[in-house]
Short mmCIF file of C-alpha atoms and ligand atoms in Angstrom, two decimals:
data_model
loop_
_atom_site.label_atom_id
_atom_site.label_comp_id
_atom_site.label_asym_id
_atom_site.label_seq_id
_atom_site.Cartn_x
_atom_site.Cartn_y
_atom_site.Cartn_z
CA UNK A 59 -5.62 -14.14 -4.05
CA UNK A 60 -5.59 -17.29 -5.96
CA UNK A 61 -4.90 -20.53 -4.50
CA UNK A 62 -1.59 -20.81 -6.15
CA UNK A 63 -0.68 -17.60 -4.08
CA UNK A 64 -2.30 -19.21 -1.17
CA UNK A 65 -0.16 -22.01 -1.37
CA UNK A 66 3.19 -20.51 -2.29
CA UNK A 67 2.43 -18.25 0.77
CA UNK A 68 2.06 -21.39 3.09
CA UNK A 69 4.77 -23.32 1.64
CA UNK A 70 7.50 -20.23 2.23
CA UNK A 71 6.59 -20.98 5.82
CA UNK A 72 8.78 -23.83 5.56
CA UNK A 73 11.76 -21.88 4.34
CA UNK A 74 14.88 -21.98 6.00
CA UNK A 75 16.34 -18.53 7.15
CA UNK A 76 19.15 -19.13 4.33
CA UNK A 77 17.04 -18.15 2.01
CA UNK A 78 15.84 -14.78 3.73
CA UNK A 79 19.46 -13.83 3.32
CA UNK A 80 19.24 -14.53 -0.59
CA UNK A 81 15.86 -12.78 -0.63
CA UNK A 82 16.40 -9.69 1.58
CA UNK A 83 16.21 -6.36 -0.37
CA UNK A 84 17.42 -3.20 1.15
CA UNK A 85 14.86 -0.17 0.99
CA UNK A 86 17.21 3.10 0.97
CA UNK A 87 20.22 3.33 3.57
CA UNK A 88 19.47 0.92 6.24
CA UNK A 89 22.04 -0.23 8.92
CA UNK A 90 22.46 -2.74 11.64
CA UNK A 91 23.04 -6.15 12.37
CA UNK A 92 21.95 -8.33 14.63
CA UNK A 93 20.16 -7.25 17.68
CA UNK A 94 20.90 -8.51 21.21
CA UNK A 95 19.39 -5.43 22.99
CA UNK A 96 15.88 -4.18 23.46
CA UNK A 97 16.45 -1.00 21.37
CA UNK A 98 16.52 -2.78 17.96
CA UNK A 99 13.35 -2.46 15.57
CA UNK A 100 13.05 -3.93 12.12
CA UNK A 101 10.71 -2.45 9.07
CA UNK A 102 9.40 -4.86 7.03
CA UNK A 103 7.56 -3.28 3.97
CA UNK A 104 5.37 -5.03 1.16
CA UNK A 105 8.12 -4.35 -1.28
CA UNK A 106 11.62 -2.97 -1.71
CA UNK A 107 12.65 0.80 -3.32
CA UNK A 108 8.97 2.01 -4.01
CA UNK A 109 8.30 5.61 -3.11
CA UNK A 110 5.52 4.57 -0.52
CA UNK A 111 7.69 2.33 1.73
CA UNK A 112 10.63 4.58 1.37
CA UNK A 113 8.44 7.51 2.60
CA UNK A 114 7.30 5.21 5.34
CA UNK A 115 10.89 4.46 6.26
CA UNK A 116 12.11 7.65 6.42
CA UNK A 117 9.31 8.67 9.11
CA UNK A 118 10.25 5.60 10.87
CA UNK A 119 13.83 6.19 10.89
CA UNK A 120 13.67 9.72 12.15
CA UNK A 121 11.19 8.67 14.93
CA UNK A 122 13.48 5.78 16.31
CA UNK A 123 16.38 8.14 16.23
CA UNK A 124 14.84 10.45 18.22
CA UNK A 125 13.70 8.10 20.40
CA UNK A 126 16.83 6.26 20.98
CA UNK A 127 16.39 3.42 19.07
CA UNK A 128 17.71 1.66 15.95
CA UNK A 129 15.62 0.58 13.06
CA UNK A 130 16.65 -1.41 10.16
CA UNK A 131 14.78 -2.38 6.95
CA UNK A 132 14.44 -5.78 5.37
CA UNK A 133 12.12 -5.64 1.96
CA UNK A 134 10.93 -8.18 -0.43
CA UNK A 135 11.61 -7.80 -3.98
CA UNK A 136 7.96 -8.64 -5.06
CA UNK A 137 4.80 -7.68 -3.04
CA UNK A 138 3.98 -11.87 -2.48
CA UNK A 139 4.12 -13.57 1.02
CA UNK A 140 6.34 -16.32 -0.54
CA UNK A 141 8.98 -13.77 -0.48
CA UNK A 142 8.02 -12.02 2.77
CA UNK A 143 7.87 -15.00 4.99
CA UNK A 144 11.40 -15.97 4.76
CA UNK A 145 12.57 -12.32 5.49
CA UNK A 146 10.32 -12.46 8.56
CA UNK A 147 11.53 -15.84 9.40
CA UNK A 148 15.58 -14.35 8.97
CA UNK A 149 14.35 -11.50 11.33
CA UNK A 150 13.10 -13.59 13.72
CA UNK A 151 16.59 -15.31 14.17
CA UNK A 152 17.99 -11.88 15.26
CA UNK A 153 15.69 -11.31 17.95
CA UNK A 154 14.73 -7.65 17.69
CA UNK A 155 12.76 -6.02 20.61
CA UNK A 156 9.85 -5.13 17.76
CA UNK A 157 9.03 -5.67 13.83
CA UNK A 158 7.02 -2.98 12.10
CA UNK A 159 5.10 -4.71 9.10
CA UNK A 160 3.45 -4.40 6.29
CA UNK A 161 1.69 -8.02 5.45
CA UNK A 162 1.74 -8.73 1.94
CA UNK A 163 -1.34 -11.17 2.36
CA UNK A 164 -3.96 -10.54 5.12
CA UNK A 165 -4.15 -14.38 5.85
CA UNK A 166 -0.88 -15.91 4.47
CA UNK A 167 1.19 -14.04 6.73
CA UNK A 168 -0.57 -14.77 9.83
CA UNK A 169 1.61 -17.60 10.87
CA UNK A 170 4.87 -16.09 10.04
CA UNK A 171 4.02 -12.95 11.95
CA UNK A 172 2.50 -15.34 15.04
CA UNK A 173 6.05 -16.70 15.44
CA UNK A 174 7.49 -13.50 16.04
CA UNK A 175 4.62 -12.58 18.44
CA UNK A 176 5.37 -16.40 20.24
CA UNK A 177 8.87 -15.45 20.39
CA UNK A 178 7.86 -12.04 22.53
CA UNK A 179 8.64 -9.70 19.43
CA UNK A 180 6.32 -6.94 19.53
CA UNK A 181 4.34 -7.17 16.31
CA UNK A 182 3.08 -3.68 14.88
CA UNK A 183 1.28 -3.39 11.24
CA UNK A 184 1.92 -0.41 9.18
CA UNK A 185 -0.22 0.07 6.19
CA UNK A 186 -1.84 -3.43 5.51
CA UNK A 187 -3.03 -5.65 8.23
CA UNK A 188 -4.20 -9.24 9.12
CA UNK A 189 -7.55 -10.34 9.35
CA UNK A 190 -6.51 -12.12 12.81
CA UNK A 191 -5.95 -8.88 14.89
CA UNK A 192 -4.81 -10.95 17.88
CA UNK A 193 -1.32 -10.79 16.78
CA UNK A 194 -0.02 -7.24 16.54
CA UNK A 195 0.06 -4.89 19.22
CA UNK A 196 -1.37 -1.97 16.94
CA UNK A 197 -2.33 -1.07 13.32
CA UNK A 198 -1.60 2.03 11.59
CA UNK A 199 -2.76 2.88 8.42
CA UNK A 200 -4.94 5.20 6.03
CA UNK A 201 -8.72 4.40 6.54
CA UNK A 202 -8.99 2.95 3.12
CA UNK A 203 -12.40 2.23 2.57
CA UNK A 204 -12.99 5.73 3.00
CA UNK A 205 -9.99 6.10 0.30
CA UNK A 206 -12.20 4.18 -1.81
CA UNK A 207 -15.37 6.25 -1.52
CA UNK A 208 -13.22 9.39 -1.98
CA UNK A 209 -12.07 7.99 -5.03
CA UNK A 210 -15.25 7.30 -6.35
CA UNK A 211 -16.78 10.71 -5.44
CA UNK A 212 -13.78 12.57 -6.94
CA UNK A 213 -14.22 10.42 -10.00
CA UNK A 214 -18.21 11.18 -10.44
CA UNK A 215 -17.09 14.99 -9.96
CA UNK A 216 -14.70 15.14 -12.78
CA UNK A 217 -17.54 13.32 -14.98
CA UNK A 218 -19.88 15.37 -13.90
CA UNK A 219 -23.17 14.38 -15.69
CA UNK A 220 -21.71 12.30 -18.67
CA UNK A 221 -22.81 8.59 -19.02
CA UNK A 222 -20.26 5.93 -19.08
CA UNK A 223 -18.86 3.01 -17.73
CA UNK A 224 -16.09 2.82 -14.79
CA UNK A 225 -13.19 0.28 -14.24
CA UNK A 226 -11.66 -0.49 -10.98
CA UNK A 227 -7.90 -1.74 -11.71
CA UNK A 228 -6.92 -3.67 -8.12
CA UNK A 229 -3.52 -5.34 -7.02
CA UNK A 230 -4.08 -9.09 -5.74
CA UNK A 231 -6.89 -10.04 -3.49
CA UNK A 232 -6.09 -10.82 -0.09
CA UNK A 233 -4.22 -7.52 0.33
CA UNK A 234 -6.15 -5.80 2.91
CA UNK A 235 -5.79 -2.08 1.97
CA UNK A 236 -6.36 -2.38 -1.67
CA UNK A 237 -9.59 -4.78 -1.08
CA UNK A 238 -10.87 -1.79 1.51
CA UNK A 239 -10.15 0.60 -1.20
CA UNK A 240 -12.27 -1.27 -4.07
CA UNK A 241 -15.11 -2.26 -1.69
CA UNK A 242 -15.56 1.65 -0.72
CA UNK A 243 -14.95 2.66 -4.18
CA UNK A 244 -17.58 0.12 -5.51
CA UNK A 245 -20.41 1.13 -2.37
CA UNK A 246 -19.97 4.85 -3.24
CA UNK A 247 -19.93 4.63 -7.07
CA UNK A 248 -23.67 3.03 -7.11
CA UNK A 249 -24.93 6.23 -5.96
CA UNK A 250 -24.03 7.55 -9.26
CA UNK A 251 -27.07 6.66 -11.77
CA UNK A 252 -24.76 8.24 -14.84
CA UNK A 253 -22.09 5.78 -13.85
CA UNK A 254 -21.92 1.95 -14.64
CA UNK A 255 -19.18 -0.14 -12.73
CA UNK A 256 -17.97 -2.51 -14.73
CA UNK A 257 -16.14 -4.28 -11.86
CA UNK A 258 -12.29 -4.88 -10.83
CA UNK A 259 -9.31 -6.63 -12.75
CA UNK A 260 -6.25 -7.80 -10.78
CA UNK A 261 -2.95 -6.38 -12.13
CA UNK A 262 -0.46 -8.35 -9.79
CA UNK A 263 0.59 -4.65 -8.62
CA UNK A 264 2.25 -4.96 -12.29
CA UNK A 265 2.45 -1.83 -14.09
CA UNK A 266 2.70 -3.69 -17.21
CA UNK A 267 -0.12 -6.06 -16.30
CA UNK A 268 -2.12 -2.96 -15.65
CA UNK A 269 -1.11 -0.95 -18.98
CA UNK A 270 -1.98 -3.94 -20.67
CA UNK A 271 -5.61 -4.17 -18.87
CA UNK A 272 -6.55 -0.88 -19.99
CA UNK A 273 -6.09 -1.30 -23.29
CA UNK A 274 -8.12 -4.43 -23.44
CA UNK A 275 -10.71 -2.93 -21.43
CA UNK A 276 -11.19 0.04 -23.90
CA UNK A 277 -11.79 -2.51 -26.76
CA UNK A 278 -14.46 -4.39 -24.91
CA UNK A 279 -16.09 -1.37 -23.49
CA UNK A 280 -16.07 1.68 -25.70
CA UNK A 281 -18.10 4.03 -23.11
CA UNK A 282 -15.41 3.56 -20.56
CA UNK A 283 -15.27 6.93 -19.03
CA UNK A 284 -13.41 6.41 -15.73
CA UNK A 285 -10.71 4.14 -14.11
CA UNK A 286 -9.88 3.76 -10.60
CA UNK A 287 -6.54 2.35 -9.72
CA UNK A 288 -5.96 1.31 -6.54
CA UNK A 289 -2.34 1.60 -5.82
CA UNK A 290 1.09 3.33 -7.35
CA UNK A 291 2.17 0.53 -9.81
CA UNK A 292 -1.64 -0.22 -11.05
CA UNK A 293 -1.75 3.81 -11.51
CA UNK A 294 1.19 4.43 -13.17
CA UNK A 295 0.70 1.55 -15.49
CA UNK A 296 -3.13 2.78 -16.22
CA UNK A 297 -1.85 6.06 -17.04
CA UNK A 298 0.60 4.43 -19.73
CA UNK A 299 -2.05 2.43 -21.12
CA UNK A 300 -4.44 5.24 -21.71
CA UNK A 301 -1.34 7.10 -22.96
CA UNK A 302 -0.86 4.32 -25.65
CA UNK A 303 -4.27 4.21 -26.76
CA UNK A 304 -4.41 8.09 -27.10
CA UNK A 305 -7.14 8.24 -24.69
CA UNK A 306 -5.51 10.49 -22.02
CA UNK A 307 -8.08 12.80 -20.28
CA UNK A 308 -11.00 11.38 -22.66
CA UNK A 309 -11.10 8.57 -19.86
CA UNK A 310 -10.85 9.88 -16.33
CA UNK A 311 -7.97 8.60 -14.50
CA UNK A 312 -8.37 8.51 -10.52
CA UNK A 313 -4.96 6.94 -8.90
CA UNK A 314 -3.87 5.81 -5.48
CA UNK A 315 -1.05 7.23 -3.92
CA UNK A 316 1.50 10.23 -4.71
CA UNK A 317 4.92 8.83 -6.18
CA UNK A 318 7.34 10.85 -8.10
CA UNK A 319 6.09 9.46 -11.47
CA UNK A 320 2.40 10.06 -10.65
CA UNK A 321 2.52 13.23 -9.46
CA UNK A 322 4.22 14.13 -12.76
CA UNK A 323 1.69 12.53 -14.44
CA UNK A 324 -1.03 14.79 -12.61
CA UNK A 325 0.61 17.55 -13.41
CA UNK A 326 0.75 16.65 -17.37
CA UNK A 327 -2.71 15.56 -17.48
CA UNK A 328 -2.19 11.59 -17.53
CA UNK A 329 -4.14 11.45 -13.97
CA UNK A 330 -7.04 13.82 -13.25
CA UNK A 331 -6.70 13.01 -9.57
CA UNK A 332 -4.80 11.04 -6.84
CA UNK A 333 -5.72 9.87 -3.46
CA UNK A 334 -2.87 10.50 -1.33
CA UNK A 335 -1.99 8.81 1.98
CA UNK A 336 0.66 9.87 4.68
CA UNK A 337 3.05 7.15 4.77
CA UNK A 338 5.93 8.68 6.44
CA UNK A 339 3.43 9.24 9.61
CA UNK A 340 2.33 5.62 9.22
CA UNK A 341 6.11 4.84 9.62
CA UNK A 342 6.55 7.56 12.50
CA UNK A 343 3.67 5.97 14.60
CA UNK A 344 4.36 3.02 13.85
CA UNK A 345 7.78 3.62 16.06
CA UNK A 346 5.83 5.32 18.60
CA UNK A 347 3.41 2.32 19.16
CA UNK A 348 6.01 -0.40 19.24
CA UNK A 349 7.81 1.76 21.97
CA UNK A 350 4.92 2.15 23.80
CA UNK A 351 4.08 -1.53 23.91
CA UNK A 352 7.81 -2.31 24.73
CA UNK A 353 8.10 0.08 27.85
CA UNK A 354 4.67 -0.35 29.20
CA UNK A 355 3.04 3.18 27.37
CA UNK A 356 -0.26 3.25 26.26
CA UNK A 357 -0.92 1.46 23.16
CA UNK A 358 -3.46 2.69 20.48
CA UNK A 359 -5.28 -0.59 18.81
CA UNK A 360 -5.82 0.94 15.60
CA UNK A 361 -4.61 4.63 14.17
CA UNK A 362 -6.04 6.40 11.09
CA UNK A 363 -3.37 8.66 9.55
CA UNK A 364 -4.53 11.37 6.66
CA UNK A 365 -5.87 10.55 2.98
CA UNK A 366 -6.51 13.50 0.48
CA UNK A 367 -7.84 14.15 -3.01
CA UNK A 368 -5.47 15.83 -5.00
CA UNK A 369 -6.15 17.30 -8.52
CA UNK A 370 -3.99 19.94 -10.57
CA UNK A 371 -5.60 22.57 -9.01
CA UNK A 372 -4.76 21.91 -5.49
CA UNK A 373 -1.50 20.04 -5.76
CA UNK A 374 0.90 22.73 -4.76
CA UNK A 375 -0.65 23.29 -1.39
CA UNK A 376 -0.97 19.58 -1.03
CA UNK A 377 2.45 19.06 -1.80
CA UNK A 378 3.52 17.98 1.50
CA UNK A 379 2.02 15.07 0.63
CA UNK A 380 4.09 13.89 -2.48
CA UNK A 381 6.23 10.73 -1.58
CA UNK A 382 9.95 10.64 -1.58
CA UNK A 383 12.39 8.54 -3.49
CA UNK A 384 14.95 8.85 -0.39
CA UNK A 385 15.38 10.38 2.93
CA UNK A 386 17.60 13.03 2.27
O1 T6T B 691 -0.52 1.81 -1.88
C1 T6T B 691 0.13 1.45 -1.15
C2 T6T B 691 -0.03 1.07 0.10
O2 T6T B 691 -1.06 1.35 0.90
C3 T6T B 691 -0.87 -0.42 -0.31
O3 T6T B 691 -0.85 -1.35 0.78
C4 T6T B 691 0.12 -1.35 -1.34
O4 T6T B 691 0.46 -0.39 -2.61
C5 T6T B 691 1.26 0.62 -2.15
O5 T6T B 691 2.41 0.27 -1.50
C6 T6T B 691 1.75 1.50 -3.27
O6 T6T B 691 2.20 0.76 -4.34
#
């Protein structure tokens, strides 16, 4: 994370709740208003209207309903602590019983999340997490370091014994999940002497930036043989970049996540593999942990959900991991 982003994140702490109303975006069909009972939950995803978080929301809503709770979703327009902080501030004013949150920065979101905790609101981390483990009651996510290793092994298998350079396209520094994916990838790819890791480039979670980083790297690194894109937008952009350069398939692309676009790109050969998560279960488990924490039940500090490597060959069997664009 750049200093600028950290500073904007901190500056946003001072933002008034009026801003929260202006910045809040709804993911899918959320309902609910201010809560005065103890059965009111809020989900704060990393960004609005994105299939990973929509799938998480679907899982959380179904489980909340089954347990007799209500849940509303309020999402930032950008994956950025400066956008997410005023949403937390606004949610705090309504005092829900618990908040499920995907912090957009592992440090900058600590202060606003601590305000929730200090006000007696239970906090559960879903997907991303803070470095400070004292704020949330529970964290539910994929084992992202393992996911990075799986991406490296998958890429190495696709490349076989050919030699060449490999690139990681990452989102923003300070995102716990994608930082861990790069770490796992870097460690694992070192086991393949035919592959030379040229390092990571940041895309700010923006598909257009990812596409242009691919075309620039193809010019500077002519022996580029593989790319690992650490999340959905970065992967979708990398597929576009390879297409624009006429390099689809010549450079093996392993992406993370399984959005409808990524899945159709896997089918048509723009990706060679996807590492899919299980966001619906992250949402479901998030509700379960929040309820356990509220009712004195047994709370699990860390829960790891499924990760699978999907290729064109096994995609029909793995379709339950494809992400949704809406809950219906
Ligand atoms: O990859 C997911 C999520 O796990 C990550 O923390 C942020 O990006 C996604 O939401 C996909 O865009």
